[in-house]
Coordinates of C-alpha atoms and ligand atoms in Angstrom, one line a residue:
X1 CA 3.0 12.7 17.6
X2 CA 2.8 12.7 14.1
X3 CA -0.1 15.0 11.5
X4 CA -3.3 13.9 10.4
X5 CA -4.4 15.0 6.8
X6 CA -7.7 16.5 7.3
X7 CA -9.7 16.0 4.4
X8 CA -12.9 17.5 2.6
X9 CA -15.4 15.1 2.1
X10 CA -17.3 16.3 -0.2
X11 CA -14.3 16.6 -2.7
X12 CA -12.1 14.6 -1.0
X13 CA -9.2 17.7 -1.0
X14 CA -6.8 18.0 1.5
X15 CA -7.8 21.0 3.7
X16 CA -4.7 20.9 6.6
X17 CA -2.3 18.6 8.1
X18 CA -2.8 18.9 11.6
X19 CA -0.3 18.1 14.5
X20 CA -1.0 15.3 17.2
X21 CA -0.3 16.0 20.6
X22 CA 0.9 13.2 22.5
X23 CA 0.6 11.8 25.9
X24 CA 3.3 14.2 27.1
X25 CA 1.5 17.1 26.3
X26 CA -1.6 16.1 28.1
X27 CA 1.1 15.7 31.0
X28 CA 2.0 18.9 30.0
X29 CA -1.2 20.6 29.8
X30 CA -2.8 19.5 33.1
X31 CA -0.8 21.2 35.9
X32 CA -0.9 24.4 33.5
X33 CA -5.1 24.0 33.2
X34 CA -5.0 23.3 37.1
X35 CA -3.4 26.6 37.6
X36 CA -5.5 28.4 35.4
X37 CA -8.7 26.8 37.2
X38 CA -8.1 27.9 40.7
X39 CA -7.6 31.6 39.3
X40 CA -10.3 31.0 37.0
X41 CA -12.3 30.3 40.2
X42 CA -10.9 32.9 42.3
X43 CA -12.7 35.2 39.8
X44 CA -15.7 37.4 41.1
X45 CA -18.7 35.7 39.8
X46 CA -19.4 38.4 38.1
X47 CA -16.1 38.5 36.1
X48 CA -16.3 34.7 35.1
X49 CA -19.6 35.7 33.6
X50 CA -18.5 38.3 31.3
X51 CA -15.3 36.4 30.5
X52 CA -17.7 34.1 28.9
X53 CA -19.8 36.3 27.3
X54 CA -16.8 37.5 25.9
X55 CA -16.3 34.6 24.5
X56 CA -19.4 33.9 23.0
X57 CA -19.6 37.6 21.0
X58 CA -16.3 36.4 19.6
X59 CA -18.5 33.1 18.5
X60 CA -20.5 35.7 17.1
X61 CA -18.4 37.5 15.4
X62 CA -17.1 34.7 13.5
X63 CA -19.7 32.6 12.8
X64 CA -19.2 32.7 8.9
X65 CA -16.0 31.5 9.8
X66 CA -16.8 28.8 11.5
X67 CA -19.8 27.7 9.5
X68 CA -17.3 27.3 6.9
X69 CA -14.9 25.3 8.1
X70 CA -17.4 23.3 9.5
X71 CA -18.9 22.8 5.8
X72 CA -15.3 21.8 4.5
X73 CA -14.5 19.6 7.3
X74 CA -18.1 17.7 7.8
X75 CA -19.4 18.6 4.8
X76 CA -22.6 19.8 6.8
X77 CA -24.7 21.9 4.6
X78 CA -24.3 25.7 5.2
X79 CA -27.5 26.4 6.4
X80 CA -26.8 23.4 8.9
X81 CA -23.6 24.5 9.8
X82 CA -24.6 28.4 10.4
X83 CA -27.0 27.2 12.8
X84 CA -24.4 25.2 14.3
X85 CA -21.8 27.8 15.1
X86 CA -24.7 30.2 16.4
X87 CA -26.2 27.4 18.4
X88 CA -22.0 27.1 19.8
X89 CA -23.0 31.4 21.0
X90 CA -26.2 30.9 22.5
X91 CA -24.6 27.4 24.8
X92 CA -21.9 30.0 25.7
X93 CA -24.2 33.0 26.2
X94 CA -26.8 30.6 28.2
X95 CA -24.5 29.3 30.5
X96 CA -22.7 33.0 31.0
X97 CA -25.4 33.7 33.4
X98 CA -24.3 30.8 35.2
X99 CA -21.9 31.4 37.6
X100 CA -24.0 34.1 38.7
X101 CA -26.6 31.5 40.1
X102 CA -24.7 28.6 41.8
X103 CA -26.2 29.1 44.5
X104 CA -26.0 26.5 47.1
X105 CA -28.7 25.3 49.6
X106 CA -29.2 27.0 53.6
X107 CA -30.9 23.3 55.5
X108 CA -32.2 23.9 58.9
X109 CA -30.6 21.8 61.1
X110 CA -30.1 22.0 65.0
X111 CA -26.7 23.6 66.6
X112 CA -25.6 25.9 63.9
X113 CA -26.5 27.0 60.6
X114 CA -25.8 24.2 57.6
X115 CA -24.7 25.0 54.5
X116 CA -23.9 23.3 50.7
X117 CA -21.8 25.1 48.0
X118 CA -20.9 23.7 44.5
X119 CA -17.4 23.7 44.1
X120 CA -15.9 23.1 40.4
X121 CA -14.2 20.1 39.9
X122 CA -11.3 21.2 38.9
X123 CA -9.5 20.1 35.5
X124 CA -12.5 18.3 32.9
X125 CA -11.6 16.6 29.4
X126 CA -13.9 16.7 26.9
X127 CA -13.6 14.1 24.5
X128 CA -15.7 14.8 21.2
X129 CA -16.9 13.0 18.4
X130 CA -16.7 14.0 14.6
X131 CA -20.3 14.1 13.9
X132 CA -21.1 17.5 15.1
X133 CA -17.8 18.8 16.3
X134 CA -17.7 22.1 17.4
X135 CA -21.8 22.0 18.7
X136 CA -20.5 19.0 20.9
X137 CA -17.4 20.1 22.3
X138 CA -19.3 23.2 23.3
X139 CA -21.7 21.5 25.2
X140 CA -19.1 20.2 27.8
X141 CA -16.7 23.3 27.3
X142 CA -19.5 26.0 28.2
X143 CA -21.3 24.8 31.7
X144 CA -17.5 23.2 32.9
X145 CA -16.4 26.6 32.3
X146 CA -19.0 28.2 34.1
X147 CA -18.9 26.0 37.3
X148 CA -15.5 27.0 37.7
X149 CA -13.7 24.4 36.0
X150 CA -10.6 24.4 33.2
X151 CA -11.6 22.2 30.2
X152 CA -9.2 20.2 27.9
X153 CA -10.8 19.7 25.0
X154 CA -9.8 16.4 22.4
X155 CA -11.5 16.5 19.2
X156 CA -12.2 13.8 17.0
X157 CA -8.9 12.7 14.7
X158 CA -10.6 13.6 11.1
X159 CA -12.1 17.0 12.4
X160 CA -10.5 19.2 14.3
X161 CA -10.7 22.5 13.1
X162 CA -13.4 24.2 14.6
X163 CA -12.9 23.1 18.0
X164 CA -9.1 24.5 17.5
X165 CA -10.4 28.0 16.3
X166 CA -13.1 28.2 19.4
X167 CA -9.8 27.3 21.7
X168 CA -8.1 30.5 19.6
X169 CA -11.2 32.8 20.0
X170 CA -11.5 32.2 23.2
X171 CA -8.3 33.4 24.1
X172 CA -8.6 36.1 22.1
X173 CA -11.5 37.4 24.3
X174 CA -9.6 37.2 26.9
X175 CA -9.8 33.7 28.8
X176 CA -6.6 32.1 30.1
X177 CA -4.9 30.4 27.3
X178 CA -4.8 27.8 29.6
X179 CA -7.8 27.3 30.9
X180 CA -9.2 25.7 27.7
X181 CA -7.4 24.1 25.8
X182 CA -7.4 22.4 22.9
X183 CA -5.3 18.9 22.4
X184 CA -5.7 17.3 18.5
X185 CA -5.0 13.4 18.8
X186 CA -5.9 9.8 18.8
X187 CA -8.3 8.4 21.2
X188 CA -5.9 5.7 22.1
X189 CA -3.2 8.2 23.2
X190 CA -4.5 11.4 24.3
X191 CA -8.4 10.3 25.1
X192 CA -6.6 7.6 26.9
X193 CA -4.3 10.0 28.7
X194 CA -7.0 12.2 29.8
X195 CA -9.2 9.5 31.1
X196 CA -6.0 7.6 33.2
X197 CA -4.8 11.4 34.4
X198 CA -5.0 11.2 38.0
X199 CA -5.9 15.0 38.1
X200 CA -8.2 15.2 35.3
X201 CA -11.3 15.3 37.4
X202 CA -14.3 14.9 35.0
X203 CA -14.4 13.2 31.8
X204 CA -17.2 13.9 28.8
X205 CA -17.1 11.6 26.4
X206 CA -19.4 11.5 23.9
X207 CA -19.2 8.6 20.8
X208 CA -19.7 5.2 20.3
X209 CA -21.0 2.9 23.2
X210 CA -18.3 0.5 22.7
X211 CA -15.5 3.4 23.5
X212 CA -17.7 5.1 25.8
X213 CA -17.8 1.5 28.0
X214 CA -13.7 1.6 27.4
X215 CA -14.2 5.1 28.8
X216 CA -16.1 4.3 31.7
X217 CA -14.0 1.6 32.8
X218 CA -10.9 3.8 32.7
X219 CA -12.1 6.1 34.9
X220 CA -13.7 3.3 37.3
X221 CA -10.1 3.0 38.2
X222 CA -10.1 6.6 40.2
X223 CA -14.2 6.7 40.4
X224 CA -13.3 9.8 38.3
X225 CA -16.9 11.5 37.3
X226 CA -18.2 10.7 33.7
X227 CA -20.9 11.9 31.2
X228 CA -21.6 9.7 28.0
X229 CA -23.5 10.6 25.1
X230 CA -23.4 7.4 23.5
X231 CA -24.9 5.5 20.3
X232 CA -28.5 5.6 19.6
X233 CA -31.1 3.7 17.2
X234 CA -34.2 5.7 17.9
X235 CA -37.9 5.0 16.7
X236 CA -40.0 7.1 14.8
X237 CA -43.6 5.8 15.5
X238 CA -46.5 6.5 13.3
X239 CA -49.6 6.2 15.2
X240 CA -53.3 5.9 12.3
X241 CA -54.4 9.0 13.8
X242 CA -51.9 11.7 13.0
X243 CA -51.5 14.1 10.4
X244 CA -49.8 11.1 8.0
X245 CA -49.0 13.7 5.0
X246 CA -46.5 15.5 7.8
X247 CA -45.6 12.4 9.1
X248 CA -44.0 11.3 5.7
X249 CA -43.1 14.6 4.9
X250 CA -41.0 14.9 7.8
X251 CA -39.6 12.0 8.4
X252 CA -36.8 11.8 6.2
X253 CA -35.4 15.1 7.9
X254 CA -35.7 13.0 11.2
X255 CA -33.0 10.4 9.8
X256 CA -31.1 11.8 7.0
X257 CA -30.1 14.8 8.8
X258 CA -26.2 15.0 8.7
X259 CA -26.4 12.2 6.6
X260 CA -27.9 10.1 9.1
X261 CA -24.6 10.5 11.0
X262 CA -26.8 11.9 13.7
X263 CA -26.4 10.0 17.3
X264 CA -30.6 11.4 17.5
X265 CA -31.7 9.8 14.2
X266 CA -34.9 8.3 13.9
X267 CA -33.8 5.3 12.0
X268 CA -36.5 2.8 13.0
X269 CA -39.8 4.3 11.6
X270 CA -42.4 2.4 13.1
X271 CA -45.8 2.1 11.4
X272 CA -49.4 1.2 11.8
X273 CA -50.3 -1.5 10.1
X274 CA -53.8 0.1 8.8
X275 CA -51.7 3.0 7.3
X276 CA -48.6 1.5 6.1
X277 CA -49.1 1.5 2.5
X278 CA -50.4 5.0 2.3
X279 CA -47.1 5.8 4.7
X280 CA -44.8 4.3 1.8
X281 CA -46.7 5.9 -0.8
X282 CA -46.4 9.1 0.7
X283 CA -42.9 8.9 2.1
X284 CA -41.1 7.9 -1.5
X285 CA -41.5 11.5 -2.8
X286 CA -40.2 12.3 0.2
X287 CA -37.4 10.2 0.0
X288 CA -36.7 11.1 -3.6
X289 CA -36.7 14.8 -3.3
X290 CA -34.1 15.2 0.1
X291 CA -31.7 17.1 -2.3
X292 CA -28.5 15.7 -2.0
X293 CA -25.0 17.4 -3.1
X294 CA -23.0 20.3 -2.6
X295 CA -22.6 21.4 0.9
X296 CA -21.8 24.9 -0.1
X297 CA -25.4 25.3 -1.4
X298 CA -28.2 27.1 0.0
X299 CA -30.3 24.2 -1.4
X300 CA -28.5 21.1 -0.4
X301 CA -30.2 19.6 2.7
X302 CA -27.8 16.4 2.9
X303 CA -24.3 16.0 2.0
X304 CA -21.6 13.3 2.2
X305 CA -20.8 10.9 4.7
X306 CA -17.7 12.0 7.0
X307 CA -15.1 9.7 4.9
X308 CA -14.2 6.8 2.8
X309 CA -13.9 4.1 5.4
X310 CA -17.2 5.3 7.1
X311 CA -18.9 4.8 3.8
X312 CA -18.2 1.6 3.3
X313 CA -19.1 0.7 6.4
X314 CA -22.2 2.2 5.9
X315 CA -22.6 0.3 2.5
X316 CA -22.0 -3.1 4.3
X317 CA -25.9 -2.8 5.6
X318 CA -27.3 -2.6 2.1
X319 CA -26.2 -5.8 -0.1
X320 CA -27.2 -6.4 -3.6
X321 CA -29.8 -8.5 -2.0
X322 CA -30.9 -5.4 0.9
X323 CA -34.9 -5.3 1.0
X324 CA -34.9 -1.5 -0.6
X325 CA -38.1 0.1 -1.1
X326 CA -37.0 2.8 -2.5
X327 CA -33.7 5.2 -2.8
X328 CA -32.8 9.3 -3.2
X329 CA -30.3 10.3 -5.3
X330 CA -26.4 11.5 -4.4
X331 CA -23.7 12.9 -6.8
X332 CA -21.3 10.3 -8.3
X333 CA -17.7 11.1 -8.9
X334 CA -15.2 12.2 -6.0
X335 CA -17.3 12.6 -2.3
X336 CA -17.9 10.0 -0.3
X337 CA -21.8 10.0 -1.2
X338 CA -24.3 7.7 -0.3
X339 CA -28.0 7.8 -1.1
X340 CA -30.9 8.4 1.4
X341 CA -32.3 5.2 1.5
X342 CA -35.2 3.1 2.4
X343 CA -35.0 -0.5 4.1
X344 CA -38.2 -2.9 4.6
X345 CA -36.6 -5.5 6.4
X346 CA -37.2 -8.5 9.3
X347 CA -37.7 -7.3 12.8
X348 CA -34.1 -9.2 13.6
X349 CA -32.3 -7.8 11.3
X350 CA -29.0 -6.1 11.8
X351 CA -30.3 -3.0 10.2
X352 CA -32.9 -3.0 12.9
X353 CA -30.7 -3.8 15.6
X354 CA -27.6 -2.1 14.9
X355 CA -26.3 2.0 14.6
X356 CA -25.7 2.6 11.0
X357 CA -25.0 6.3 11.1
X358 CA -25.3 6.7 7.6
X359 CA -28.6 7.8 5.4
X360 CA -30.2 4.4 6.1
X361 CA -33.7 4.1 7.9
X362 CA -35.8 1.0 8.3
X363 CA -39.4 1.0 8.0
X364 CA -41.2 -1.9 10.3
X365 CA -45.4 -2.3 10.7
X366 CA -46.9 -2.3 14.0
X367 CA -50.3 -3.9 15.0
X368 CA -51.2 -1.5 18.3
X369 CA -50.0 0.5 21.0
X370 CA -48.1 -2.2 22.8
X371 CA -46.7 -3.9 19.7
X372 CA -45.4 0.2 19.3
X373 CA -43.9 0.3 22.7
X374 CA -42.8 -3.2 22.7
X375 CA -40.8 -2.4 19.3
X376 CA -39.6 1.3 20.4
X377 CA -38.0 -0.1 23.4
X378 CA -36.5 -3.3 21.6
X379 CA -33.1 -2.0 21.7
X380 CA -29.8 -1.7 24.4
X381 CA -30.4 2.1 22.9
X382 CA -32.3 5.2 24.5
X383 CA -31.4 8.2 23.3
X384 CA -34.4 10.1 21.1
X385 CA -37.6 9.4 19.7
X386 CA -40.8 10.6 18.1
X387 CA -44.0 9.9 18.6
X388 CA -47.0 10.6 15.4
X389 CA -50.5 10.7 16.4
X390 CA -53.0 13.4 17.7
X391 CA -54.4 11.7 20.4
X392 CA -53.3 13.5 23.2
X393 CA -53.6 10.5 25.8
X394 CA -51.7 8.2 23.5
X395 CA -48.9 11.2 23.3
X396 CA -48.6 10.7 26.9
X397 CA -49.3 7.3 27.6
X398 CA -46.3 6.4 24.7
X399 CA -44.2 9.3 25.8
X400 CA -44.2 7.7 29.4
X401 CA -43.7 4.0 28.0
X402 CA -40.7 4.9 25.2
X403 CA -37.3 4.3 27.4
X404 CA -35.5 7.0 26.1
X405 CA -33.8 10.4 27.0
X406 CA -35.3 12.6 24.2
X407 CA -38.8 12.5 23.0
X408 CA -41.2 14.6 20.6
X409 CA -44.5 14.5 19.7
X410 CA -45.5 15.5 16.2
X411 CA -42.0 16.7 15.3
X412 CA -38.5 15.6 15.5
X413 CA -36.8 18.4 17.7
X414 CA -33.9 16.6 20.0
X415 CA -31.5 19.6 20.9
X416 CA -32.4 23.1 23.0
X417 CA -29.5 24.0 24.7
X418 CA -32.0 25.0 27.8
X419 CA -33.4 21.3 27.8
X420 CA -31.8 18.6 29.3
X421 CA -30.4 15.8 26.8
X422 CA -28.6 12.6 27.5
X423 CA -29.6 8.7 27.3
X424 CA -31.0 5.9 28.7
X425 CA -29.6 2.9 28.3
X426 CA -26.9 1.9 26.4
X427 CA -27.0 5.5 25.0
X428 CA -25.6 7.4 27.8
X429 CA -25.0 8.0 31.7
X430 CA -26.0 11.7 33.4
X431 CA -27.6 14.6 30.7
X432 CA -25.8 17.9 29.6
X433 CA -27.6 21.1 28.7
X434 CA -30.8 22.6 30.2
X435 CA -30.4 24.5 33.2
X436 CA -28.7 21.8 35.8
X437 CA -25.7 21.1 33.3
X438 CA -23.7 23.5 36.0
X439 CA -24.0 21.2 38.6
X440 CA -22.9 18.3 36.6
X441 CA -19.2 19.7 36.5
X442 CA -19.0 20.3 40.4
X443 CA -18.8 18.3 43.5
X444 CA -22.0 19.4 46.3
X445 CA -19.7 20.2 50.0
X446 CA -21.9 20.4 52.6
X447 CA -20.8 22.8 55.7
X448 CA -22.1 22.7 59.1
X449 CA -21.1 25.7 61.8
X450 CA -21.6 25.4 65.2
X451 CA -23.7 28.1 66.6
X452 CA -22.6 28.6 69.9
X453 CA -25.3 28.7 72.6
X454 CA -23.7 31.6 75.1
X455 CA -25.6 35.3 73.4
Ligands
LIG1 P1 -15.8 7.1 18.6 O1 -16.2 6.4 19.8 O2 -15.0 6.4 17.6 O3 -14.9 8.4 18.9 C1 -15.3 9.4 19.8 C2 -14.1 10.1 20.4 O4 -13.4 9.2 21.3 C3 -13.0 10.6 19.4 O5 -12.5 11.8 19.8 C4 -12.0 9.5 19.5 O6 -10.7 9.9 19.1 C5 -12.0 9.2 21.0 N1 -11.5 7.9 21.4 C6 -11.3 6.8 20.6 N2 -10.8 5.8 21.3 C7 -10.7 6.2 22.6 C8 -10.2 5.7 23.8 N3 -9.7 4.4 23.8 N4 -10.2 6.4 24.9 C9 -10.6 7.7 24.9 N5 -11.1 8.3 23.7 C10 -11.1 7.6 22.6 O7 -17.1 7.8 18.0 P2 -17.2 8.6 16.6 O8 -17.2 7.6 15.5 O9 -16.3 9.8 16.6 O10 -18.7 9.2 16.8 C11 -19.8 8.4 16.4 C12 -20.6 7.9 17.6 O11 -20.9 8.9 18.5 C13 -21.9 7.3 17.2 O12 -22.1 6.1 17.9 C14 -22.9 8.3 17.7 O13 -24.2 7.8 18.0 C15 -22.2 8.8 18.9 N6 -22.7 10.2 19.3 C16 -23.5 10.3 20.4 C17 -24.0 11.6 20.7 C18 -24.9 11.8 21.9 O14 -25.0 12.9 22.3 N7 -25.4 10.7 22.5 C19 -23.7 12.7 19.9 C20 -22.9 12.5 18.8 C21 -22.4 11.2 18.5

C-alpha cells in the first residue's frame, strides 16, 4: 500500500498523493473484471460498440481536462498534450466499429461446414509506462475492450492521473465499473501480480526491455499471451540527395520530442559523409531555436524531463569531457530541465549504443548505402526510423534493409492509430494499433460440424 507524491516537473510542486493498490486488490479485482467480461461479451455487438463510443465522446468532452493534467504530470507541452487526449478519442472511436467486424473465417472443408470465431481472452492487464501515459494505456485498453475483453490497467508509479480519470469517464458513460479498471502501484507488486495471476489472460507491457524481458519470463510460466513495446534507439539517416534544409530543420523534432523521452526518437542521425558539414551547419540553428520552457505555453515545443532521478541519469551521458557540438537552451532554477543537445561521438560509444531518453542525439558520418544500413541496424533495437533522400529506389531499397517496426521517408511520423506499430528486435514482440489490434486480444477457435449425409 502506501501514496506516491505525484509531482510537477516542470515546477517541481506537489500535484496529489495517490494511493497504491497492493497485491490483494489485484486479487481483488480479477474475479470482479472476469464477471464484468463475460457480460461485457454477452453484449449485442451492437451494444459493445456504442458503449465505447460512449466512452470516447466522454474523451471528448474532457479533453481540456485531460490535456491538463497531462501538462502538470509530464510536463508535455499543451499543444502536445491536446493532441494526446484527442488522439486517446479517435483510438477509442476507431476501435468502436470493432466489435462490429470480428468476423471469423467459413473454410471449405469435406463433411460439414468449418468454422473460426475470435473469442476474447478474457481478463488483459495493461501495464504502462510514464512517457506518454494516457495515449499508451489507451492503446491496449481500446481494441481489448472491443474484442470482448475486461482490461486492468497499471499505470506508471510517478503518473497516474490521466489513466485514473479515463477509468472514471469511462464509467461515467456507462461501462461496467468493473470492466476497466484502473490499479495505481509499483511494478514489483501490482505489474508483478498481474503478470503471475493465473486468470489474467493477456499482458501489455510496454517499457524498458530489461522489465519487458522480466515480463516475458513471468508469463512464460503459464504461456500467458504478451505484447511489448520496448526500448528503442532509432536512426535518422540522411541520404546527399534529399531536401538537406528539411532534413536539419526537422530533425531535432524527430528526437527532442517529449524531451527525447520518446521510445520512437531518432537519436542516431546518420549522415553522408559528402554533406555532413553543411548538415551541422544547418542543424545548429535548429538545435538552438527548439524553444524550451514552460509547458503551459502555446510556444514551448519541449519541456522538462519526467523527474530528478531521470535527469541525472540522463546527465550521466554528457561528461565535462562529452564530444558536444553544440547545445539549446532550457530554464534554470526549479524543473528538472535539460538542454537539447548535440553529441559527435565514436561509433562504440555508449551514447551510440545505449537508450538515453532524454534530449540527447548523436550525430555519426556514413560513407554509402551499406555503411547506412550497416549502422541503422547496429543495434539489439528496432523500433522506428527515418529515412532522407529523394531517390525513390533508395527509399525502398533502405526501407526494406532497416530492421525496424516503424519507418518514414522524408518525415518523422511513427504513430496513426490505423497503422500497425510495434518492434523488432529487442524493441518489442507482436504490434498494437492499425486495424488487426482486435485480433491480438483474442484467441482464434476453430469449429467443425458434421453435415450429415441422409437429405
Ligand atoms: P519501466 O520498464 O521502468 O516501467 C514500465 C512499467 O512497468 C511501469 O508501469 C512500471 O511500474 C512497471 N514495472 C516495473 N517493474 C515491473 C515488474 N517487475 N513487473 C511488471 N511491471 C513492472 O519503463 P519506464 O521507465 O516507465 O518507460 C520508459 C521505457 O519505455 C523506455 O525504454 C521506452 O523506450 C519504453 N517505451 C516503449 C514504447 C513502445 O511503444 N515501444 C513506448 C513508450 C515507452
Amino acid at each position: 500500500m502506501g501514496t506516491v507524491q505525484v509531482i510537477n516537473p516542470a515546477t517541481e510542486e506537489l500535484l496529489r498523493s495517490v494511493e497504491q493498490v497492493d497485491a490483494a486488490a489485484v486479487d481483488d479485482a480479477v474475479p470482479r473484471a472476469r464477471a464484468a467480461q463475460r457480460r461485457w461479451a454477452r453484449l449485442a455487438p451492437a451494444r459493445r460498440a456504442a458503449a465505447l463510443r460512449a466512452f470516447a465522446a466522454a474523451v471528448e468532452a474532457h479533453i481540456d481536462e485531460l490535456a491538463a493534467l497531462e501538462v502538470a504530470n509530464c510536463g508535455h507541452p499543451i499543444a502536445s498534450a491536446e493532441w494526446e487526449a484527442g488522439h486517446v478519442r479517435d483510438v477509442l472511436t476507431f476501435y468502436a466499429a470493432s466489435p462490429e467486424r470480428l468476423s471469423g473465417k467459413q473454410i471449405p472443408v469435406a463433411g460439414g461446414l468449418d468454422v473460426t470465431f475470435h473469442e476474447p481472452i478474457g481478463v488483459v492487464g495493461v501495464i504502462a509506462p510514464w512517457n506518454f501515459p494516457m495515449v499508451i494505456a489507451s492503446w491496449g485498453i481500446a481494441p481489448a475492450l472491443a474484442a470482448g475483453n475486461a482490461v486492468l490497467v497499471k499505470p506508471a508509479e510517478p503518473t497516474p492521473l490521466t489513466t485514473i480519470r479515463l477509468g472514471e469517464l469511462a464509467a461515467q458513460a456507462g461501462l461496467d465499473e468493473d470492466l476497466l479498471q484502473v490499479l495505481p502501484g509499483r511494478g514489483s507488486v501490482v505489474g508483478e501480480r498481474l503478470v503471475s495471476h493465473p486468470d489474467v489472460g493477456k499482458i501489455v507491457f510496454t517499457g524498458s526491455t530489461q522489465v519487458g524481458k522480466r515480463v516475458m519470463a513471468g508469463a512464460a510460466a503459464q504461456v500467458k499471451r504478451v505484447t511489448l513495446e520496448l526500448g528503442g534507439k532509432s536512426a535518422n539517416i540522411i541520404f546527399e540527395d534529399c531536401d538537406l534544409e528539411r532534413a536539419a530543420a526537422t530533425a531535432p523534432a524527430g528526437v527532442f520530442d517529449n524531451a527525447g523521452q520518446d521510445c520512437c526518437a531518432r537519436s542516431r542521425i546518420l549522415v553522408q559523409r559528402s554533406v555532413y558539414h553543411r548538415f551541422m551547419e544547418l542543424l545548429e540553428p535548429a538545435v538552438r531555436g527548439v524553444v524550451v520552457g514552460d509547458p503551459r505555453s502555446r510556444d514551448t515545443e519541449m519541456g522538462p524531463l519526467i523527474s530528478a532521478a531521470h535527469r541525472d541519469k540522463v546527465a550521466s551521458y554528457v561528461p565535462d569531457d562529452a564530444p558536444v557540438a553544440f547545445r539549446g537552451t532550457a530554464p534554470s532554477g526549479r524543473g528538472f530541465w535539460f538542454p537539447p543537445t548535440v553529441l559527435t561521438p565514436k561509433r562504440t560509444d555508449r551514447t551510440v549504443t545505449e537508450e538515453i531518453f532524454g534530449p540527447v542525439v548523436t550525430v555519426l558520418p556514413f560513407d554509402d548505402e551499406a555503411d547506412a544500413i550497416a549502422l541503422a541496424n547496429d543495434t539489439p533495437y528496432g523500433l522506428s526510423g527515418s529515412i532522407w533522400t529523394d531517390d525513390l529506389s533508395r527509399a525502398l531499397r533502405v526501407s526494406r534493409a532497416v530492421e525496424s517496426g516503424n519507418l518514414s521517408v522524408n518525415s518523422h511520423s511513427s504513430v496513426r492509430y490505423h497503422t500497425p506499430f510495434g518492434g523488432f528486435k529487442q524493441s518489442g514482440l507482436g504490434r498494437e494499433l492499425g486495424p488487426g489490434a482486435p485480433l491480438q486480444f483474442t484467441e482464434t477457435k476453430n469449429v467443425f460440424i458434421a453435415i450429415s449425409e441422409e437429405g
